[in-house]
Every structure is written in structure tokens, then in C-alpha cells.
CSV table of C-alpha atoms in Angstrom, one decimal:
chain,number,residue,atom,x,y,z
A,1,MET,CA,-15.5,71.8,-2.7
A,2,ARG,CA,-17.3,68.3,-3.0
A,3,ILE,CA,-15.9,65.9,-5.2
A,4,GLY,CA,-16.8,62.5,-6.2
A,5,ILE,CA,-14.3,60.3,-7.7
A,6,VAL,CA,-15.7,57.1,-9.7
A,7,GLY,CA,-13.2,54.0,-9.2
A,8,ALA,CA,-10.4,53.2,-6.8
A,9,GLY,CA,-7.6,52.1,-9.4
A,10,ILE,CA,-4.5,53.9,-9.3
A,11,GLY,CA,-5.6,57.1,-11.1
A,12,GLY,CA,-8.6,57.5,-8.7
A,13,LEU,CA,-6.7,57.2,-5.2
A,14,CYS,CA,-3.9,59.6,-6.9
A,15,ALA,CA,-6.5,62.2,-7.7
A,16,ALA,CA,-8.4,61.7,-4.3
A,17,ILE,CA,-5.1,61.9,-2.2
A,18,GLY,CA,-4.0,65.1,-4.3
A,19,LEU,CA,-7.6,66.9,-4.1
A,20,GLN,CA,-7.9,66.0,-0.5
A,21,ARG,CA,-4.6,67.3,0.4
A,22,ALA,CA,-5.6,70.5,-1.7
A,23,GLY,CA,-8.5,71.0,0.5
A,24,ALA,CA,-11.5,69.4,-1.2
A,25,GLN,CA,-14.1,66.7,0.3
A,26,VAL,CA,-13.6,63.7,-1.5
A,27,THR,CA,-15.6,60.7,-1.8
A,28,VAL,CA,-14.2,57.8,-4.0
A,29,PHE,CA,-16.9,55.1,-5.0
A,30,GLU,CA,-15.7,51.6,-5.8
A,31,GLN,CA,-17.8,49.0,-7.3
A,32,ALA,CA,-15.8,46.0,-6.1
A,33,PRO,CA,-16.9,44.8,-2.5
A,34,VAL,CA,-13.3,44.5,-1.2
A,35,LEU,CA,-10.6,47.0,-2.3
A,36,ARG,CA,-7.8,45.1,-4.0
A,37,ALA,CA,-5.3,45.2,-6.6
A,38,GLY,CA,-4.1,42.9,-9.2
A,39,GLY,CA,-1.1,40.8,-8.9
A,40,SER,CA,1.4,42.1,-11.3
A,41,GLY,CA,3.9,44.5,-11.1
A,42,LEU,CA,3.9,48.6,-12.4
A,43,SER,CA,7.0,50.3,-13.8
A,44,VAL,CA,6.9,54.1,-13.2
A,45,PHE,CA,9.2,56.2,-14.8
A,46,ALA,CA,10.5,59.9,-14.1
A,47,ASN,CA,7.3,61.5,-15.1
A,48,GLY,CA,5.2,59.4,-13.0
A,49,LEU,CA,7.8,60.2,-9.9
A,50,ARG,CA,7.0,63.7,-10.6
A,51,ALA,CA,3.5,63.4,-10.7
A,52,LEU,CA,3.4,61.4,-7.3
A,53,ASP,CA,5.8,64.3,-5.8
A,54,VAL,CA,2.8,66.8,-6.6
A,55,ILE,CA,0.1,64.8,-4.9
A,56,GLY,CA,2.6,64.4,-1.9
A,57,VAL,CA,3.3,60.8,-2.0
A,58,GLY,CA,6.5,60.8,-3.8
A,59,ASP,CA,8.7,60.3,-0.7
A,60,ALA,CA,6.9,57.2,0.3
A,61,PHE,CA,6.7,55.6,-2.9
A,62,ARG,CA,10.6,55.9,-3.2
A,63,GLN,CA,10.8,54.5,-0.1
A,64,ALA,CA,8.7,51.3,-1.2
A,65,THR,CA,10.6,50.9,-4.3
A,66,SER,CA,14.2,50.0,-5.2
A,67,ALA,CA,16.5,52.3,-7.4
A,68,GLU,CA,18.6,49.0,-8.3
A,69,VAL,CA,16.7,48.4,-11.5
A,70,ARG,CA,18.5,51.6,-13.1
A,71,GLU,CA,21.5,50.0,-12.7
A,72,LEU,CA,21.1,47.1,-15.0
A,73,ARG,CA,21.4,47.1,-18.6
A,74,GLY,CA,18.3,47.3,-20.4
A,75,GLY,CA,17.0,47.3,-24.0
A,76,GLN,CA,15.7,44.8,-26.5
A,77,ARG,CA,16.8,41.2,-27.1
A,78,ARG,CA,16.4,38.6,-29.4
A,79,PRO,CA,15.3,35.1,-27.8
A,80,ASP,CA,18.6,33.4,-27.9
A,81,GLY,CA,19.4,36.5,-25.8
A,82,ALA,CA,21.5,38.8,-28.6
A,83,TRP,CA,20.9,42.2,-28.1
A,84,LEU,CA,19.0,44.6,-30.5
A,85,ALA,CA,19.2,47.7,-28.8
A,86,ARG,CA,20.7,48.8,-25.8
A,87,ILE,CA,19.1,51.8,-23.6
A,88,PRO,CA,21.8,54.0,-21.6
A,89,THR,CA,21.1,53.7,-18.1
A,90,GLU,CA,20.9,57.5,-17.5
A,91,ALA,CA,17.9,57.5,-19.8
A,92,VAL,CA,15.7,55.5,-17.3
A,93,ALA,CA,17.8,56.6,-14.0
A,94,GLU,CA,14.8,57.4,-12.2
A,95,LEU,CA,12.8,54.1,-13.0
A,96,ARG,CA,11.2,52.3,-10.5
A,97,VAL,CA,9.0,48.8,-10.5
A,98,ILE,CA,6.7,48.2,-7.8
A,99,ASP,CA,3.9,45.3,-7.0
A,100,ARG,CA,0.6,46.9,-7.8
A,101,ALA,CA,-1.0,45.4,-4.4
A,102,VAL,CA,2.0,47.5,-2.4
A,103,LEU,CA,1.0,50.5,-4.5
A,104,HIS,CA,-2.7,50.4,-3.9
A,105,ASP,CA,-2.1,49.8,0.0
A,106,LEU,CA,0.2,52.7,0.0
A,107,LEU,CA,-2.1,55.0,-1.8
A,108,LEU,CA,-5.2,54.0,0.5
A,109,ASP,CA,-2.7,54.7,3.7
A,110,HIS,CA,-2.5,58.1,2.5
A,111,LEU,CA,-6.3,58.9,2.4
A,112,ALA,CA,-8.3,60.3,5.2
A,113,PRO,CA,-10.6,57.4,6.6
A,114,GLY,CA,-13.9,56.9,5.2
A,115,THR,CA,-12.6,58.3,2.0
A,116,VAL,CA,-13.6,55.4,0.1
A,117,ARG,CA,-17.1,53.6,-0.1
A,118,SER,CA,-16.7,50.1,-1.5
A,119,GLY,CA,-19.4,48.1,-3.0
A,120,TYR,CA,-20.9,51.3,-4.9
A,121,ARG,CA,-21.7,51.1,-8.5
A,122,ILE,CA,-22.5,54.7,-10.1
A,123,VAL,CA,-25.0,53.9,-12.8
A,124,ARG,CA,-24.6,57.3,-14.2
A,125,ALA,CA,-23.0,60.6,-14.1
A,126,ASP,CA,-24.3,63.6,-15.3
A,127,PRO,CA,-22.4,67.0,-16.5
A,128,ASP,CA,-24.2,68.9,-13.6
A,129,GLY,CA,-22.2,67.0,-11.3
A,130,SER,CA,-24.9,64.8,-10.2
A,131,VAL,CA,-24.6,61.0,-9.8
A,132,VAL,CA,-26.9,57.9,-9.6
A,133,VAL,CA,-25.5,55.5,-6.8
A,134,ASP,CA,-26.4,51.8,-6.7
A,135,PRO,CA,-25.1,50.3,-3.3
A,136,GLY,CA,-24.7,46.6,-3.7
A,137,ARG,CA,-24.5,46.4,0.1
A,138,GLU,CA,-23.8,48.4,3.2
A,139,PRO,CA,-20.3,48.4,3.9
A,140,GLU,CA,-18.2,50.6,6.0
A,141,ALA,CA,-15.7,53.3,4.6
A,142,ASP,CA,-12.6,51.5,3.0
A,143,GLY,CA,-14.2,48.3,2.2
A,144,ALA,CA,-14.9,46.6,5.4
A,145,PRO,CA,-18.4,45.1,5.7
A,146,ALA,CA,-20.5,46.6,8.7
A,147,PRO,CA,-20.2,44.5,11.9
A,148,GLY,CA,-22.6,41.4,11.6
A,149,GLN,CA,-23.1,42.1,7.7
A,150,ASP,CA,-23.0,39.6,5.1
A,151,ALA,CA,-20.9,41.0,2.1
A,152,GLU,CA,-23.7,40.0,-0.3
A,153,ALA,CA,-26.5,41.3,1.9
A,154,GLY,CA,-27.6,44.9,1.8
A,155,PRO,CA,-30.2,47.6,0.3
A,156,SER,CA,-31.6,47.8,-2.7
A,157,GLY,CA,-32.5,50.4,-4.8
A,158,THR,CA,-30.6,53.6,-6.0
A,159,SER,CA,-30.0,57.1,-4.9
A,160,ASP,CA,-28.8,60.2,-6.1
A,161,GLU,CA,-26.0,62.5,-5.1
A,162,SER,CA,-24.6,66.0,-6.2
A,163,PHE,CA,-20.9,67.2,-6.4
A,164,ASP,CA,-19.1,70.2,-7.4
A,165,LEU,CA,-16.9,67.9,-9.5
A,166,VAL,CA,-17.2,64.4,-10.4
A,167,VAL,CA,-14.0,62.5,-11.5
A,168,ALA,CA,-14.5,59.3,-13.7
A,169,ALA,CA,-11.4,57.2,-13.0
A,170,ASP,CA,-13.4,53.8,-13.7
A,171,GLY,CA,-11.2,52.3,-16.3
A,172,LEU,CA,-11.3,50.9,-19.8
A,173,ARG,CA,-14.8,50.2,-19.9
A,174,SER,CA,-15.8,53.3,-18.2
A,175,THR,CA,-19.9,53.5,-17.3
A,176,VAL,CA,-19.2,57.2,-17.5
A,177,ARG,CA,-17.4,57.4,-20.9
A,178,ARG,CA,-20.1,55.3,-22.4
A,179,SER,CA,-22.6,58.3,-22.2
A,180,TRP,CA,-19.8,60.7,-23.3
A,181,PRO,CA,-20.3,62.4,-26.8
A,182,GLY,CA,-17.9,60.9,-29.1
A,183,ASP,CA,-17.2,57.7,-27.1
A,184,PRO,CA,-15.0,55.4,-29.6
A,185,GLY,CA,-15.7,52.3,-27.6
A,186,ILE,CA,-12.6,49.9,-27.1
A,187,ARG,CA,-10.7,47.4,-29.5
A,188,TYR,CA,-8.6,44.3,-29.2
A,189,ALA,CA,-4.8,45.1,-30.0
A,190,GLY,CA,-4.6,41.6,-31.6
A,191,TYR,CA,-2.3,40.3,-28.6
A,192,SER,CA,-3.0,39.3,-25.1
A,193,ALA,CA,-0.4,39.4,-22.0
A,194,TRP,CA,0.4,36.9,-19.3
A,195,ARG,CA,1.6,38.6,-16.2
A,196,GLY,CA,3.3,37.1,-13.0
A,197,ILE,CA,5.6,37.7,-10.1
A,198,THR,CA,8.1,35.2,-8.9
A,199,ASP,CA,7.5,34.1,-5.3
A,200,ARG,CA,11.3,34.3,-4.7
A,201,PRO,CA,14.4,36.3,-5.8
A,202,VAL,CA,16.0,35.4,-9.4
A,203,ASP,CA,19.5,36.6,-10.7
A,204,LEU,CA,18.8,38.6,-13.6
A,205,TYR,CA,22.5,38.8,-14.4
A,206,GLY,CA,22.6,42.3,-14.3
A,207,GLU,CA,20.1,42.7,-17.1
A,208,ALA,CA,16.4,43.9,-17.9
A,209,GLY,CA,14.2,45.0,-20.6
A,210,GLU,CA,12.3,43.0,-23.2
A,211,THR,CA,13.0,40.2,-25.7
A,212,TRP,CA,11.6,40.1,-28.9
A,213,GLY,CA,10.4,37.2,-31.1
A,214,ILE,CA,8.2,36.7,-33.8
A,215,ARG,CA,4.7,38.1,-32.7
A,216,GLN,CA,6.1,37.3,-29.2
A,217,ARG,CA,7.5,39.4,-26.4
A,218,PHE,CA,8.9,38.9,-23.1
A,219,GLY,CA,9.8,41.5,-20.3
A,220,LEU,CA,11.1,41.3,-17.1
A,221,ALA,CA,12.0,43.7,-14.2
A,222,PRO,CA,13.2,43.5,-10.6
A,223,LEU,CA,11.1,44.6,-7.2
A,224,SER,CA,12.7,45.9,-4.5
A,225,ASP,CA,12.8,42.5,-2.6
A,226,GLY,CA,14.5,40.6,-5.1
A,227,ARG,CA,11.5,39.1,-6.9
A,228,VAL,CA,10.8,39.8,-10.2
A,229,TYR,CA,7.8,41.1,-12.3
A,230,TRP,CA,7.8,39.4,-15.8
A,231,PHE,CA,5.1,39.8,-18.4
A,232,ALA,CA,4.7,37.7,-21.8
A,233,VAL,CA,3.1,38.9,-25.0
A,234,ALA,CA,1.7,36.7,-27.8
A,235,THR,CA,-0.5,37.4,-30.8
A,236,MET,CA,-3.6,35.7,-30.7
A,237,ALA,CA,-7.5,35.8,-31.0
A,238,GLN,CA,-9.1,37.9,-28.4
A,239,ASP,CA,-11.6,35.0,-27.3
A,240,VAL,CA,-9.2,32.1,-27.4
A,241,ARG,CA,-9.7,29.7,-24.5
A,242,ILE,CA,-6.6,28.2,-22.7
A,243,GLU,CA,-7.0,25.4,-20.2
A,244,ASP,CA,-3.5,25.8,-18.5
A,245,GLU,CA,-2.3,29.2,-19.1
A,246,MET,CA,1.4,28.6,-17.1
A,247,ALA,CA,1.8,25.5,-19.7
A,248,ALA,CA,1.1,27.8,-22.7
A,249,VAL,CA,3.6,30.2,-21.2
A,250,ARG,CA,6.2,27.6,-20.6
A,251,ALA,CA,5.4,25.9,-24.3
A,252,THR,CA,6.0,29.4,-25.6
A,253,PHE,CA,8.9,31.3,-23.8
A,254,GLY,CA,10.4,28.0,-21.6
A,255,HIS,CA,13.2,27.7,-23.9
A,256,TRP,CA,14.0,31.5,-24.3
A,257,HIS,CA,17.4,32.8,-23.0
A,258,ALA,CA,18.3,33.0,-19.5
A,259,PRO,CA,16.7,33.7,-16.8
A,260,ILE,CA,13.4,33.4,-18.5
A,261,PRO,CA,13.0,29.6,-17.8
A,262,ALA,CA,14.1,30.5,-14.2
A,263,LEU,CA,11.6,33.2,-13.8
A,264,LEU,CA,8.9,30.8,-14.9
A,265,GLU,CA,10.0,28.2,-12.6
A,266,ALA,CA,10.0,30.6,-9.7
A,267,THR,CA,6.3,31.4,-10.5
A,268,PRO,CA,3.2,29.8,-8.9
A,269,ALA,CA,1.2,28.8,-11.8
A,270,ASP,CA,-2.0,30.1,-9.9
A,271,ARG,CA,-0.4,33.7,-9.6
A,272,VAL,CA,-0.3,33.8,-13.6
A,273,HIS,CA,-3.0,35.6,-15.3
A,274,ARG,CA,-3.7,36.3,-19.0
A,275,LEU,CA,-5.7,39.7,-20.1
A,276,PRO,CA,-6.6,40.7,-23.6
A,277,ILE,CA,-5.0,44.0,-24.5
A,278,ASN,CA,-7.6,46.3,-25.4
A,279,GLU,CA,-7.4,50.3,-26.1
A,280,LEU,CA,-9.5,53.1,-26.8
A,281,ALA,CA,-10.8,52.6,-30.6
A,282,GLY,CA,-10.2,56.5,-31.0
A,283,PRO,CA,-9.2,59.6,-29.5
A,284,LEU,CA,-11.8,61.3,-27.5
A,285,PRO,CA,-12.8,65.1,-28.5
A,286,SER,CA,-12.6,66.4,-25.0
A,287,TYR,CA,-12.0,64.7,-21.4
A,288,VAL,CA,-14.6,67.5,-19.9
A,289,ARG,CA,-18.2,67.7,-19.9
A,290,GLY,CA,-20.0,70.3,-17.7
A,291,ARG,CA,-18.5,69.2,-14.1
A,292,THR,CA,-17.5,65.8,-15.1
A,293,VAL,CA,-14.2,64.9,-15.8
A,294,LEU,CA,-12.3,61.9,-17.1
A,295,LEU,CA,-9.1,60.5,-15.9
A,296,GLY,CA,-6.7,57.7,-16.6
A,297,ASP,CA,-7.9,54.7,-18.6
A,298,ALA,CA,-11.5,56.4,-18.6
A,299,ALA,CA,-10.1,59.0,-20.9
A,300,HIS,CA,-7.1,57.3,-22.6
A,301,ALA,CA,-6.8,53.4,-22.1
A,302,MET,CA,-3.7,52.6,-24.0
A,303,THR,CA,-1.7,49.5,-25.1
A,304,PRO,CA,1.0,49.0,-22.2
A,305,ASN,CA,4.0,48.9,-24.6
A,306,LEU,CA,5.8,51.8,-23.3
A,307,GLY,CA,4.6,51.3,-19.6
A,308,GLN,CA,2.9,54.6,-19.6
A,309,GLY,CA,-0.8,53.5,-18.4
A,310,GLY,CA,-0.2,54.1,-14.8
A,311,GLY,CA,2.0,57.0,-15.2
A,312,GLN,CA,-0.4,59.0,-17.4
A,313,ALA,CA,-2.9,58.6,-14.8
A,314,MET,CA,-0.8,59.7,-12.3
A,315,GLU,CA,-0.1,62.8,-14.4
A,316,ASP,CA,-3.9,63.2,-14.8
A,317,ALA,CA,-4.4,63.4,-11.2
A,318,ALA,CA,-1.3,65.9,-10.7
A,319,VAL,CA,-2.4,68.2,-13.4
A,320,LEU,CA,-6.1,68.3,-12.1
A,321,THR,CA,-4.9,68.8,-8.7
A,322,VAL,CA,-2.8,71.8,-9.7
A,323,ALA,CA,-5.5,73.1,-12.1
A,324,LEU,CA,-8.1,73.3,-9.6
A,325,GLY,CA,-5.7,74.9,-6.9
A,326,GLY,CA,-7.3,76.9,-4.2
A,327,LEU,CA,-10.9,76.0,-5.6
A,328,ALA,CA,-10.4,72.9,-3.8
A,329,ARG,CA,-10.8,74.7,-0.4
A,330,ASP,CA,-14.0,76.6,-1.4
A,331,ASP,CA,-17.4,75.2,0.3
A,332,ALA,CA,-19.1,77.2,-2.8
A,333,PRO,CA,-16.6,77.3,-5.8
A,334,ASP,CA,-17.3,79.7,-8.8
A,335,PRO,CA,-18.7,77.7,-11.8
A,336,VAL,CA,-16.8,79.8,-13.9
A,337,GLN,CA,-13.5,79.2,-12.7
A,338,VAL,CA,-14.1,75.6,-12.1
A,339,GLY,CA,-14.9,75.6,-15.8
A,340,SER,CA,-11.8,77.5,-16.5
A,341,ALA,CA,-9.7,74.9,-14.3
A,342,LEU,CA,-11.1,72.0,-16.0
A,343,ALA,CA,-10.8,73.5,-19.5
A,344,ARG,CA,-6.8,73.9,-18.5
A,345,TYR,CA,-6.9,70.2,-17.6
A,346,ASP,CA,-8.3,69.2,-20.6
A,347,ALA,CA,-5.7,71.4,-23.1
A,348,LEU,CA,-2.6,70.2,-20.8
A,349,ARG,CA,-3.8,66.3,-20.7
A,350,ARG,CA,-5.4,65.6,-23.7
A,351,PRO,CA,-2.8,66.3,-26.5
A,352,ARG,CA,0.1,64.6,-24.4
A,353,SER,CA,-1.8,61.3,-23.3
A,354,GLN,CA,-3.0,60.7,-26.7
A,355,ARG,CA,0.0,61.2,-28.4
A,356,ILE,CA,1.7,58.6,-25.8
A,357,ALA,CA,-1.2,56.0,-26.7
A,358,ARG,CA,-0.3,56.4,-30.2
A,359,MET,CA,3.3,56.1,-29.6
A,360,SER,CA,2.6,53.0,-27.4
A,361,ARG,CA,0.4,51.5,-30.2
A,362,LEU,CA,3.2,51.8,-33.0
A,363,VAL,CA,5.4,50.1,-30.4
A,364,GLY,CA,3.1,47.2,-30.3
A,365,GLN,CA,2.9,47.2,-34.0
A,366,MET,CA,6.7,46.4,-34.3
A,367,GLY,CA,6.7,44.2,-31.7
A,368,HIS,CA,4.0,42.0,-33.7
A,369,VAL,CA,4.9,42.5,-37.3
A,370,ARG,CA,3.7,39.2,-39.3
A,371,GLY,CA,6.5,36.6,-40.4
A,372,ALA,CA,10.0,35.7,-39.9
A,373,ALA,CA,11.1,37.9,-42.8
A,374,VAL,CA,9.6,41.2,-41.6
A,375,SER,CA,11.0,40.6,-38.1
A,376,ARG,CA,14.2,40.2,-39.2
A,377,VAL,CA,14.0,43.6,-41.0
A,378,ARG,CA,12.5,45.0,-37.5
A,379,ASP,CA,15.5,43.4,-35.6
A,380,GLN,CA,18.0,45.0,-38.4
A,381,VAL,CA,16.4,48.5,-37.8
A,382,LEU,CA,16.5,48.3,-34.0
A,383,ARG,CA,20.4,47.3,-34.3
A,384,LEU,CA,21.1,50.3,-36.6
A,385,THR,CA,18.8,52.9,-34.7
A,386,PRO,CA,21.4,55.4,-33.2
A,387,GLU,CA,21.6,55.4,-29.1
A,388,ARG,CA,20.6,59.1,-29.7
A,389,ALA,CA,17.6,58.8,-31.1
A,390,LEU,CA,16.3,56.0,-28.5
A,391,VAL,CA,17.4,58.8,-25.6
A,392,ARG,CA,15.3,61.3,-27.7
A,393,GLN,CA,12.2,58.9,-27.9
A,394,ILE,CA,12.6,58.3,-24.1
A,395,ARG,CA,12.9,62.1,-23.1
A,396,GLN,CA,9.6,62.6,-25.2
A,397,VAL,CA,8.0,60.2,-23.0
A,398,GLN,CA,9.6,60.9,-19.6
A,399,GLY,CA,10.5,64.5,-19.7
A,400,TRP,CA,7.2,65.6,-18.3
A,401,GLU,CA,7.1,68.5,-15.7
A,402,PRO,CA,4.5,69.4,-13.6
A,403,PRO,CA,2.4,72.7,-14.7
A,404,ALA,CA,2.8,75.8,-12.3
A,405,GLY,CA,0.1,76.3,-10.1
């Protein structure tokens, strides 16, 4: 089975690994001329680990990450450090945190050489499995320019290629999804996030999680080498311009409880980046169109408030791998069987991923309620929420099991 995947992000690479291991001939098209991941961390919960096990990289992922984060006290705090809600450690017992760059390299290492073609933009993907490719240059596979060739040079013009299946994993601003019936477009969530990783270990005093202020939040989690991934979120206009991002973070969060000031001090200013938080403006009616399927953010871009963007993409990849099953090994798969497999993928993934997107949006709305008085009410609600209710909500998200083959 010939499968073309659009996008070499986490979802696209996970799908490529699973489908390649299932026997498919996989080609990944990546628009960027050089393969690299963003400089931030990624939380992977129990559901993500199970998905990685399905595609065959779970053990390698565990070796690359630390289990120490599950031993920390977690939950929500106030800026002065007082706890609002605590999450039982057993509820997040399988949580792992990884540098996105490390994860990206790990996934690439599990693909056959020549799988990824960087510097190739997909202009259009049609329901019949054909794609229009615009090569910006002539790179070698996996991102390296051909010997003696400048990265900016290369052929012009487009070419057509045909596949038994096209997987669009091209992110929030998916080119493929824009031609989809019922594409809702994207919308700004009302807040932006700074992200950073310290350049040295920082003592977390045995605690992790998030701190909620008034329309501001700060979260932190340790990496396996002792460095700490952190994010800082604030309500602001989408197009606001900030001359010194790190100075803005320090001015907003530098007086919050320890170890937040130490984390900022241990983070190089040039490694801090701010991203406006966008999501799909509404749910898609289907993730499947003929022999083209949406995966990851292209299908269900959500706010990061539950830490599930990557996990849901991993689930997508695992379910697609299971759904196609033995069809991946066929040189000429039966179109009816392929259609049935994709219908199963849509039925399994769309309701769950869209439900989690709604849950994540609600958490963001709670974190950014307007005014001190409303924030005090929110904090009181968090204090009074029974622990069993928090555990039940966590299990709704993490309690995913891969489907039977």
C-alpha cells in the first residue's frame, strides 16, 4: 500500500512509523527545508504511551524520559504558592515529559532511510489519493541537501503523485483541510503562551503542575536530565507586539512563588518564544474524504490546557495503524476495505478528540476568567472539588485503550 503523509510533525511521524511497520510504503512530505522541532517540552500521559506502544516506539520513549515527574506533588496553586487543588500521584503515574527536539529525533530514528522528503510543499490533496507537490529545492531524503547544492536552489514547478491513501498531518493551518467540506477555520483562544526550557537543573522542591492567577497561568515539569520545561500563559490581544519577550515574562511572573523566579533566571532569553493559542473554530463533520484522512492538529487542533495535543495525534496514528491492519501490506488494497477502515478510524477518533478539545477549551476559560472577584470564586470551586471528581476527569482523558485489530 502506498501512503503519502503530509507533514513531519509528531502526528505525521508517528503515523509513518506505525504504517511503515505494518508493511506500507510510506513517503512523508515536509514543507520545511530542514527538519527540526520547536524548542519546548511535551507532556505525554498514559494514553499517549499506549499509542506509542501500538506503533512500536513505546519502550524507546520510556528510555528517553524520566519517571520522576510522577513522584512530584501536582495540581493547581495560587501565585503565592498556596494549593488550590492537588492531583493524586497515582492519577498521573505514567506521565512522562520530553524535549520536543529529543522526541522528534527519536521518531525520525525509527523510520526507514529515505522516508521523509523535506522541502516539499503539498499544494493540493484530492479525495482520489492524488497530490500536487511543489518541490522548493532538491534535497536528499530526511532533510539533507544534495551534495554541492545550495539549500535555496532547486527545480521549480509542480508535479503530481498518486497514493492509495493520503494522510494530512499538516497542522493547525492545514492546506489539505482548507479544501475540506465544512472546514470551520481557526480562532484565537484569547491568550498566548511563552515556552522555555532551563539550561540547567532547577530544584522544584518536590512539586510541579500549574499556578493560576488572574487571567495568567504558569506551569512547570521536569525533564529527564534535570532541566525544567515551563510555560507561561496570559490573556492578551492576538496581534500584540512585545519588544522583549523575556522581560515581559519576568515582569508578569517573576514575583510568583518559588521556583518560578529561579526557572526564569535559568532560561536563556533567546530560548523563550511566545505563541498565540489558536484552535479549530468548530468541529469537523468528518476526518475522512475519499482516500484522504486528517490526523492530529489538522483534524482537531485544540488548546494545550489538558496537555493533549500531542497525545491525541499519537492516538490518531495508533488507531489508523490498527484500522488499516493487513491492508497496509497489499500492493493493490481493495478500495472497499480501505473505505471501511477509514470509516472505522473516523468513528473511533472524531467523537473522542472533539470531546477532549471541548474539555480543554473549558479549562482555558476557567483559567482566564475576568476580574479578581470571579477568580476568587473559581479558586474556591477548585478548593472544594472532591479529589475523586478530579481523578474521574483525569481518567476520562487518559483512560484510552487502543482498539483491537
